[in-house]
Short mmCIF file of C-alpha atoms in Angstrom, two decimals:
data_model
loop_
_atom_site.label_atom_id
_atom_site.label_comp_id
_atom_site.label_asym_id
_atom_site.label_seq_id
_atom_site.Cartn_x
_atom_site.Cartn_y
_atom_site.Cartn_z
CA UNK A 1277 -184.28 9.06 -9.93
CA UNK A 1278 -186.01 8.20 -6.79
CA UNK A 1279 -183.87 6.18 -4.36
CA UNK A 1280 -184.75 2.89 -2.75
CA UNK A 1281 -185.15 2.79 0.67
CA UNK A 1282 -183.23 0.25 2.58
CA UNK A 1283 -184.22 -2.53 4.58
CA UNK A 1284 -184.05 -1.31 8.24
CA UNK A 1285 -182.86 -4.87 9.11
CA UNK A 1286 -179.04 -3.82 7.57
CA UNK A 1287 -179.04 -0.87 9.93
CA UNK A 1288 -176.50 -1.87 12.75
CA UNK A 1289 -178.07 -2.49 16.34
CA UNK A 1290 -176.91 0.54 17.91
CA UNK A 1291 -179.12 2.54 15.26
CA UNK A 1292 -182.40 3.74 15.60
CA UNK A 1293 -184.44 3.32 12.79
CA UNK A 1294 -184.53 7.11 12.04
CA UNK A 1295 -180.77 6.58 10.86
CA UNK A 1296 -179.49 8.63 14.02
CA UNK A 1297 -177.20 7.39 16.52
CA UNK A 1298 -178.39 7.89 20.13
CA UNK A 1299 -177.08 11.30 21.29
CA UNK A 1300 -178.53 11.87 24.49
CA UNK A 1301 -179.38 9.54 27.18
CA UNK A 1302 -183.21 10.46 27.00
CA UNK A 1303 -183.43 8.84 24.00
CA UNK A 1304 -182.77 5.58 26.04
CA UNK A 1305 -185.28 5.65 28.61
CA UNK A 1306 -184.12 2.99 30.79
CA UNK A 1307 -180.43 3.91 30.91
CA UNK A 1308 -180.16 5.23 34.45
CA UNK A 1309 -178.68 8.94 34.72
CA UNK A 1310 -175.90 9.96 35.87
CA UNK A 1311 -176.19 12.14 39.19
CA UNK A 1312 -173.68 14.49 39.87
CA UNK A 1313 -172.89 16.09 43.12
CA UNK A 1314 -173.76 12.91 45.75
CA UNK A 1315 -174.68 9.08 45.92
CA UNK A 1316 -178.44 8.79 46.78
CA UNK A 1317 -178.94 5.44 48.99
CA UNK A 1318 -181.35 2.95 46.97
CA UNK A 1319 -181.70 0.64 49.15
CA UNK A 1320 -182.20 -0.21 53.13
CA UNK A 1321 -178.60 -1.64 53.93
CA UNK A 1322 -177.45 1.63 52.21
CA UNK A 1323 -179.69 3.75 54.73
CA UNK A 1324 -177.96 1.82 57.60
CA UNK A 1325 -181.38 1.59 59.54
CA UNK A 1326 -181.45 -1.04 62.24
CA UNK A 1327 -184.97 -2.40 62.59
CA UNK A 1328 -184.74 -2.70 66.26
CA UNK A 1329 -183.87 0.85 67.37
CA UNK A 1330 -186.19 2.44 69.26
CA UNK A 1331 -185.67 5.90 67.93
CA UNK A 1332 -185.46 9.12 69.98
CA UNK A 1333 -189.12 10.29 71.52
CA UNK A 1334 -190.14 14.16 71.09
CA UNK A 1335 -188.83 16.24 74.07
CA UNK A 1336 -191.12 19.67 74.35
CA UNK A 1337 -188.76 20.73 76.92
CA UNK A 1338 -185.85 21.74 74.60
CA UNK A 1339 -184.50 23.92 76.71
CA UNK A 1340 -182.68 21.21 78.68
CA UNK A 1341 -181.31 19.77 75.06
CA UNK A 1342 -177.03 20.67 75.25
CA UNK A 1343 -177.12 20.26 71.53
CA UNK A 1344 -179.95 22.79 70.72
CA UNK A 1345 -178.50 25.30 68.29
CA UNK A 1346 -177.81 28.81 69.45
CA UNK A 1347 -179.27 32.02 67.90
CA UNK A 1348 -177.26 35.22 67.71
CA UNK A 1349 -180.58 36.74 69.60
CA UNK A 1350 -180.90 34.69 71.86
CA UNK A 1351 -179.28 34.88 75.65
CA UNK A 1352 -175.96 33.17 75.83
CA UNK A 1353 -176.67 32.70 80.12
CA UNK A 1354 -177.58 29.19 81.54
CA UNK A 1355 -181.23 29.37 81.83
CA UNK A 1356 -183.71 27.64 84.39
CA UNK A 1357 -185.97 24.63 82.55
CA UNK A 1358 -188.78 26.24 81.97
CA UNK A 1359 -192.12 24.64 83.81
CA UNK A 1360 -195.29 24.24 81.75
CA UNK A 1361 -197.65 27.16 82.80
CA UNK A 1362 -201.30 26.66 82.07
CA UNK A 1363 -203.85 29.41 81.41
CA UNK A 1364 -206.16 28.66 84.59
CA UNK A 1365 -203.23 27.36 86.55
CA UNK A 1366 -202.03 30.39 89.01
CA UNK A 1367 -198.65 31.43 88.79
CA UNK A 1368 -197.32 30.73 92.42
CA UNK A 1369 -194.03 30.88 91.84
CA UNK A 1370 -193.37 34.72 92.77
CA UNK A 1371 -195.49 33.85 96.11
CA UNK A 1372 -193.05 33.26 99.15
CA UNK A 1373 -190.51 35.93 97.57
CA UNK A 1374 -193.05 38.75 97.57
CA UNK A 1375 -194.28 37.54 101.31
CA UNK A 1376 -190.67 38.02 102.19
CA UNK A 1377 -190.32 41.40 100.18
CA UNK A 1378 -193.27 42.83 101.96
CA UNK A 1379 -192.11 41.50 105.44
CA UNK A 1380 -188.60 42.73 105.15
CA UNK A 1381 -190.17 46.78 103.97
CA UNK A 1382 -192.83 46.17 107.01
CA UNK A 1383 -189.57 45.92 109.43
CA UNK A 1384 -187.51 48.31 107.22
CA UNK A 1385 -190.60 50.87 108.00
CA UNK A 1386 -190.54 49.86 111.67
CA UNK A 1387 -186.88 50.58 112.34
CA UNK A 1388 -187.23 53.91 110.44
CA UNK A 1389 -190.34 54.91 112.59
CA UNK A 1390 -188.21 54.02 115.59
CA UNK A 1391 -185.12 55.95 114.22
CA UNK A 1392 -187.15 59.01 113.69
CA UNK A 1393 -190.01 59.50 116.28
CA UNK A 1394 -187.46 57.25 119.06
CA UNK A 1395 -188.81 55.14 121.59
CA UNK A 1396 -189.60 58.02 124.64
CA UNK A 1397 -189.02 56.62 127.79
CA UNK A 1398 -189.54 53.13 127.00
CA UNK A 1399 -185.70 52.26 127.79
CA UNK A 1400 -185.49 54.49 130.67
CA UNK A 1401 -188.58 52.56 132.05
CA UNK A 1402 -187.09 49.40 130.85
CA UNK A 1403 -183.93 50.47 132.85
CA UNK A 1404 -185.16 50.99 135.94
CA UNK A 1405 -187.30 48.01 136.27
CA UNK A 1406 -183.90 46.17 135.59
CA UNK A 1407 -181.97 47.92 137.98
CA UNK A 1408 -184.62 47.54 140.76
CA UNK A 1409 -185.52 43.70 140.09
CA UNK A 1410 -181.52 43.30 139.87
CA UNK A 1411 -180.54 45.24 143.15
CA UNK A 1412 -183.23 43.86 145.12
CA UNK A 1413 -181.77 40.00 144.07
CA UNK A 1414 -178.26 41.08 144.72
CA UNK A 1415 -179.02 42.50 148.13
CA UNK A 1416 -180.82 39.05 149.37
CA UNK A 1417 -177.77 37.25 147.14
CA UNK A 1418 -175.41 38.75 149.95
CA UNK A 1419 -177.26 38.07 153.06
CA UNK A 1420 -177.43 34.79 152.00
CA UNK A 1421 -173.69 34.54 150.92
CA UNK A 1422 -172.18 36.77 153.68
CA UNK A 1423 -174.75 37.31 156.43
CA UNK A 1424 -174.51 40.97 156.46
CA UNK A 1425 -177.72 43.13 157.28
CA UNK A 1426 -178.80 41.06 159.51
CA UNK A 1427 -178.96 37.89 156.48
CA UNK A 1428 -178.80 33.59 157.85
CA UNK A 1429 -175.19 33.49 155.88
CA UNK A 1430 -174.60 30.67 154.26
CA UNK A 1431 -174.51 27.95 157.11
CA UNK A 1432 -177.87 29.33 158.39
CA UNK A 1433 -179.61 29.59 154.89
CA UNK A 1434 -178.57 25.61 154.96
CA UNK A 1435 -179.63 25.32 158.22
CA UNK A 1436 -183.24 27.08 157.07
CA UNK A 1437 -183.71 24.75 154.20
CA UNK A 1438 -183.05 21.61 156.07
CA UNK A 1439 -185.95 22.67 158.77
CA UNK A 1440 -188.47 23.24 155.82
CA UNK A 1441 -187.98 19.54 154.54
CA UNK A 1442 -185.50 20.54 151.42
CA UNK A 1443 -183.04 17.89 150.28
CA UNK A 1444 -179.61 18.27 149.80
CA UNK A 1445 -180.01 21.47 151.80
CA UNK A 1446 -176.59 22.67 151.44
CA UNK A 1447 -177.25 22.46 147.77
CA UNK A 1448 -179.80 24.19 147.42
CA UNK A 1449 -178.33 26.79 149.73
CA UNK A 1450 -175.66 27.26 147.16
CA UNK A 1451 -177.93 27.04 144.02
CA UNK A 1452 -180.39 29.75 145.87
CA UNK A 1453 -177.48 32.26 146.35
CA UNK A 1454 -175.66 32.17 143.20
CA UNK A 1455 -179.09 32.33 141.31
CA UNK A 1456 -179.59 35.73 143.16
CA UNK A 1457 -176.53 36.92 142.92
CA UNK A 1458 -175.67 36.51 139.32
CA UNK A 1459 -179.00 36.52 138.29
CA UNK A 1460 -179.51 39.87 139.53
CA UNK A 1461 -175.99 41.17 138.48
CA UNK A 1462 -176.55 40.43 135.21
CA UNK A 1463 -180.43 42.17 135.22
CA UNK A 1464 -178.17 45.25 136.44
CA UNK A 1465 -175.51 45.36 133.57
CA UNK A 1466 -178.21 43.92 131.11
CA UNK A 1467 -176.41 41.67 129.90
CA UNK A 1468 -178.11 37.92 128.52
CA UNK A 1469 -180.75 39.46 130.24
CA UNK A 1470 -183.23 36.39 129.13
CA UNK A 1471 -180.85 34.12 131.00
CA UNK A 1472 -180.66 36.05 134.01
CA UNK A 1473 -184.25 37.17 134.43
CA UNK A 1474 -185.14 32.98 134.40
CA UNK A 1475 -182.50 32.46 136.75
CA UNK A 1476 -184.23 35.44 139.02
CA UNK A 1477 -187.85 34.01 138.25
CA UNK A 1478 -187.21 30.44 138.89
CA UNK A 1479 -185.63 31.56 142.31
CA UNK A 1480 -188.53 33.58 143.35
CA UNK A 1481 -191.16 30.47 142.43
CA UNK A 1482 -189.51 28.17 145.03
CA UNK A 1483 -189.92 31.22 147.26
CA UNK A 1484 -192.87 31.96 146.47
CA UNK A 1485 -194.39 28.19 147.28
CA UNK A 1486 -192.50 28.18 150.49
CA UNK A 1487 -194.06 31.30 151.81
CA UNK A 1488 -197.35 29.38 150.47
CA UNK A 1489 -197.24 25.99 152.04
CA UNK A 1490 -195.83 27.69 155.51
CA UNK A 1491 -199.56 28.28 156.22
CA UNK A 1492 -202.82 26.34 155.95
CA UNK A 1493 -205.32 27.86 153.21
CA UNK A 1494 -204.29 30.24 150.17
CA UNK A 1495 -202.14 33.24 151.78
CA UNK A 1496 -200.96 36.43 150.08
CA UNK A 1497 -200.66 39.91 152.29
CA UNK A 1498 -197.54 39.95 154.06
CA UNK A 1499 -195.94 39.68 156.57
CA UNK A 1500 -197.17 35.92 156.05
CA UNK A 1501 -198.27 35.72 152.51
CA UNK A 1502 -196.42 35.82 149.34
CA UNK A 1503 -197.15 39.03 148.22
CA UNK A 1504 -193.43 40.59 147.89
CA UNK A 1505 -192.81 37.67 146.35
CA UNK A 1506 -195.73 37.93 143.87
CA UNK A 1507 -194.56 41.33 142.83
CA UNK A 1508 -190.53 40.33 141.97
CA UNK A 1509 -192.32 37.38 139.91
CA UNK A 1510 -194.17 39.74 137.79
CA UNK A 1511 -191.19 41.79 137.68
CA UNK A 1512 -188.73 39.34 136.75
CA UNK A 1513 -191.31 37.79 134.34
CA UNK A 1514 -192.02 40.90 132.29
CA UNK A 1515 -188.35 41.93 132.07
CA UNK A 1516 -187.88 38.24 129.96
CA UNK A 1517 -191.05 39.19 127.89
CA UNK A 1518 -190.15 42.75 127.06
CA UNK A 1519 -186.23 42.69 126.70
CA UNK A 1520 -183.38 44.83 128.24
CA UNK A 1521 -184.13 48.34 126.52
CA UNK A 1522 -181.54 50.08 125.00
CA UNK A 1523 -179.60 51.06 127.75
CA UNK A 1524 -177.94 47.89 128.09
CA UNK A 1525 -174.96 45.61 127.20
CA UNK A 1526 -176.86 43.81 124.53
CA UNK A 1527 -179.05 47.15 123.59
CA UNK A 1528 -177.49 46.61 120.47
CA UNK A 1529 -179.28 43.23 119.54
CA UNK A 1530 -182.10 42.82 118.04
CA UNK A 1531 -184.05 41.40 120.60
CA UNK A 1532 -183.20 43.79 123.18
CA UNK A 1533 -186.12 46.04 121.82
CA UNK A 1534 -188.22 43.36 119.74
CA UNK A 1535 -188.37 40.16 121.89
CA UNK A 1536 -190.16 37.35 120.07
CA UNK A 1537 -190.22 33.66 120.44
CA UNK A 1538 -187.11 33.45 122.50
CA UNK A 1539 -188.60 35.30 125.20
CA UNK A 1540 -191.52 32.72 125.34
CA UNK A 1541 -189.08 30.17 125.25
CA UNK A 1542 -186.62 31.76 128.22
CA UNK A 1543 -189.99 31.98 130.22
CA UNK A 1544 -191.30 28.82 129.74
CA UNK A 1545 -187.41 27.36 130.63
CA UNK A 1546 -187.92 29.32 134.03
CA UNK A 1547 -190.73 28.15 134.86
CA UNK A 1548 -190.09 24.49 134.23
CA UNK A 1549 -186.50 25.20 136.01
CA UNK A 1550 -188.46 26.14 139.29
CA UNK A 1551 -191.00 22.77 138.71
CA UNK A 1552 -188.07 20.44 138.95
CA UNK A 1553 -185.87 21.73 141.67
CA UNK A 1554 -189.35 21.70 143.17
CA UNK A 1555 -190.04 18.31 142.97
CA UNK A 1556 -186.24 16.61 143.12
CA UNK A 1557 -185.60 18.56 145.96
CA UNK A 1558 -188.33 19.94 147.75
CA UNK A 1559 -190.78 17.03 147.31
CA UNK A 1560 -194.39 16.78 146.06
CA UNK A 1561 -196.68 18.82 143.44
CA UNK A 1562 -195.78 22.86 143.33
CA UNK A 1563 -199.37 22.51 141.35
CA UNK A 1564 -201.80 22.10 144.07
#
């Protein structure tokens, strides 16, 4: 007995026509799954993407970032941005600090040499050029101040002054006496030696143009010429040029034993020094 099959329009709607009811959602292919886990934005508003934010541009310098994650491997320590280096471009950057290594081991290896091999007699030399130049200043200092061995004193050093056409010759009376005096105290005890060998230098080139202009024509053997004075000028001058020496109060400075630019400078200052009293008080060019 064969059976009849039935019409497939009495099956209910929810029936496939195999006689099965659906039992998994492929076989309804446009029943939309079910995702477990998170909600997947389908659309723009659910992205939350405004069309007129200009997003963030690429940074290659990362290192400058706050936010960058940190790797256990990596150094914890604030580092310096690092500059882009190119491949022909020389690195420059270790330059001025190895000039400044090399010129610090150059002095290091100066002062060594000097601590073992000494400096001979330089500072004995040094010394007694001092000493001399100094006593010499502080001997005409007092016959100027006090009139003893046969000096003008002070009244007839003013006295002098006015006769040779100085201005303000009592001034300048004063000004020449404590420039010898001090100047060549301080040459003796070494102390701002600089100082006191201008003060001793720009003394001795007033003197020096005095004894020059007493007499018609270029003069320079004594007893009429300059030529004592010539020599405490060279004196005076190299004592500013090559520093106290060691035997001194500021032996222990640095440029007691290497004068540089200062020295230049404290010459220079003399020399001007003895230009202007020159002129403001004296009168006319000390250059011709």
């Amino acid at each position: 007995m064969t059976e009849t099959p039935r019409d497939k329009s009495d099956l209910p709607a929810d029936v496939p026509p195999t006689g099965r009811a659906a039992g998994s959602p492929y076989d309804a292919p446009t029943e939309k799954l079910p995702v477990a886990g998170r909600n997947f934005p389908q659309t723009d508003d659910d992205l939350d993407i405004d069309p007129t934010q200009q997003l963030p541009t690429y940074r290659p310098d990362f290192d400058d970032e706050p936010s960058r994650k940190q790797y256990a491997f990596e150094d914890s320590s604030p580092s310096i941005p690092m500059q882009k280096q190119y491949a022909f471009e020389p690195d420059t950057s270790a330059a001025p600090a190895a000039a400044v290594a090399t010129k610090t081991r150059r002095r290091n290896r100066q002062v060594d040499e000097d601590e073992l091999r000494g400096r001979g007699t330089l500072d004995l030399g040094l010394l007694l050029l001092r000493v001399g130049v100094g006593a010499l200043f502080v001997f005409h200092g007092l016959q100027k101040l006090t009139g003893w061995w046969g000096g003008p004193g002070l009244d007839g050093m003013r006295d002098a002054l006015d006769a040779m056409g100085w201005e303000q010759p009592r001034l300048c009376a004063i000004l020449l006496t404590v420039g010898e005096l001090a100047g060549g105290s301080l040459l003796i005890l070494g102390l701002a030696t600089p100082l006191a060998a201008g003060a001793v230098l720009a003394v001795i080139i007033n003197a020096w143009l005095a004894r020059q202009g007493a007499e018609h024509g270029l003069q320079f053997t004594a007893p009429n010429g300059p030529e004592y004075e010539t020599l405490l000028m060279i004196g005076a001058a190299a004592i500013i040029l090559t520093g106290p020496g060691k035997y001194a109060v500021d032996g222990g400075r640095g440029w007691a034993t290497r004068p540089y630019v200062g020295s230049l400078l404290a010459l220079f200052a003399a020399v001007a020094a003895a230009a202007c009293t020159w002129i403001f008080l004296r009168g006319g060019n000390p250059f011709v």
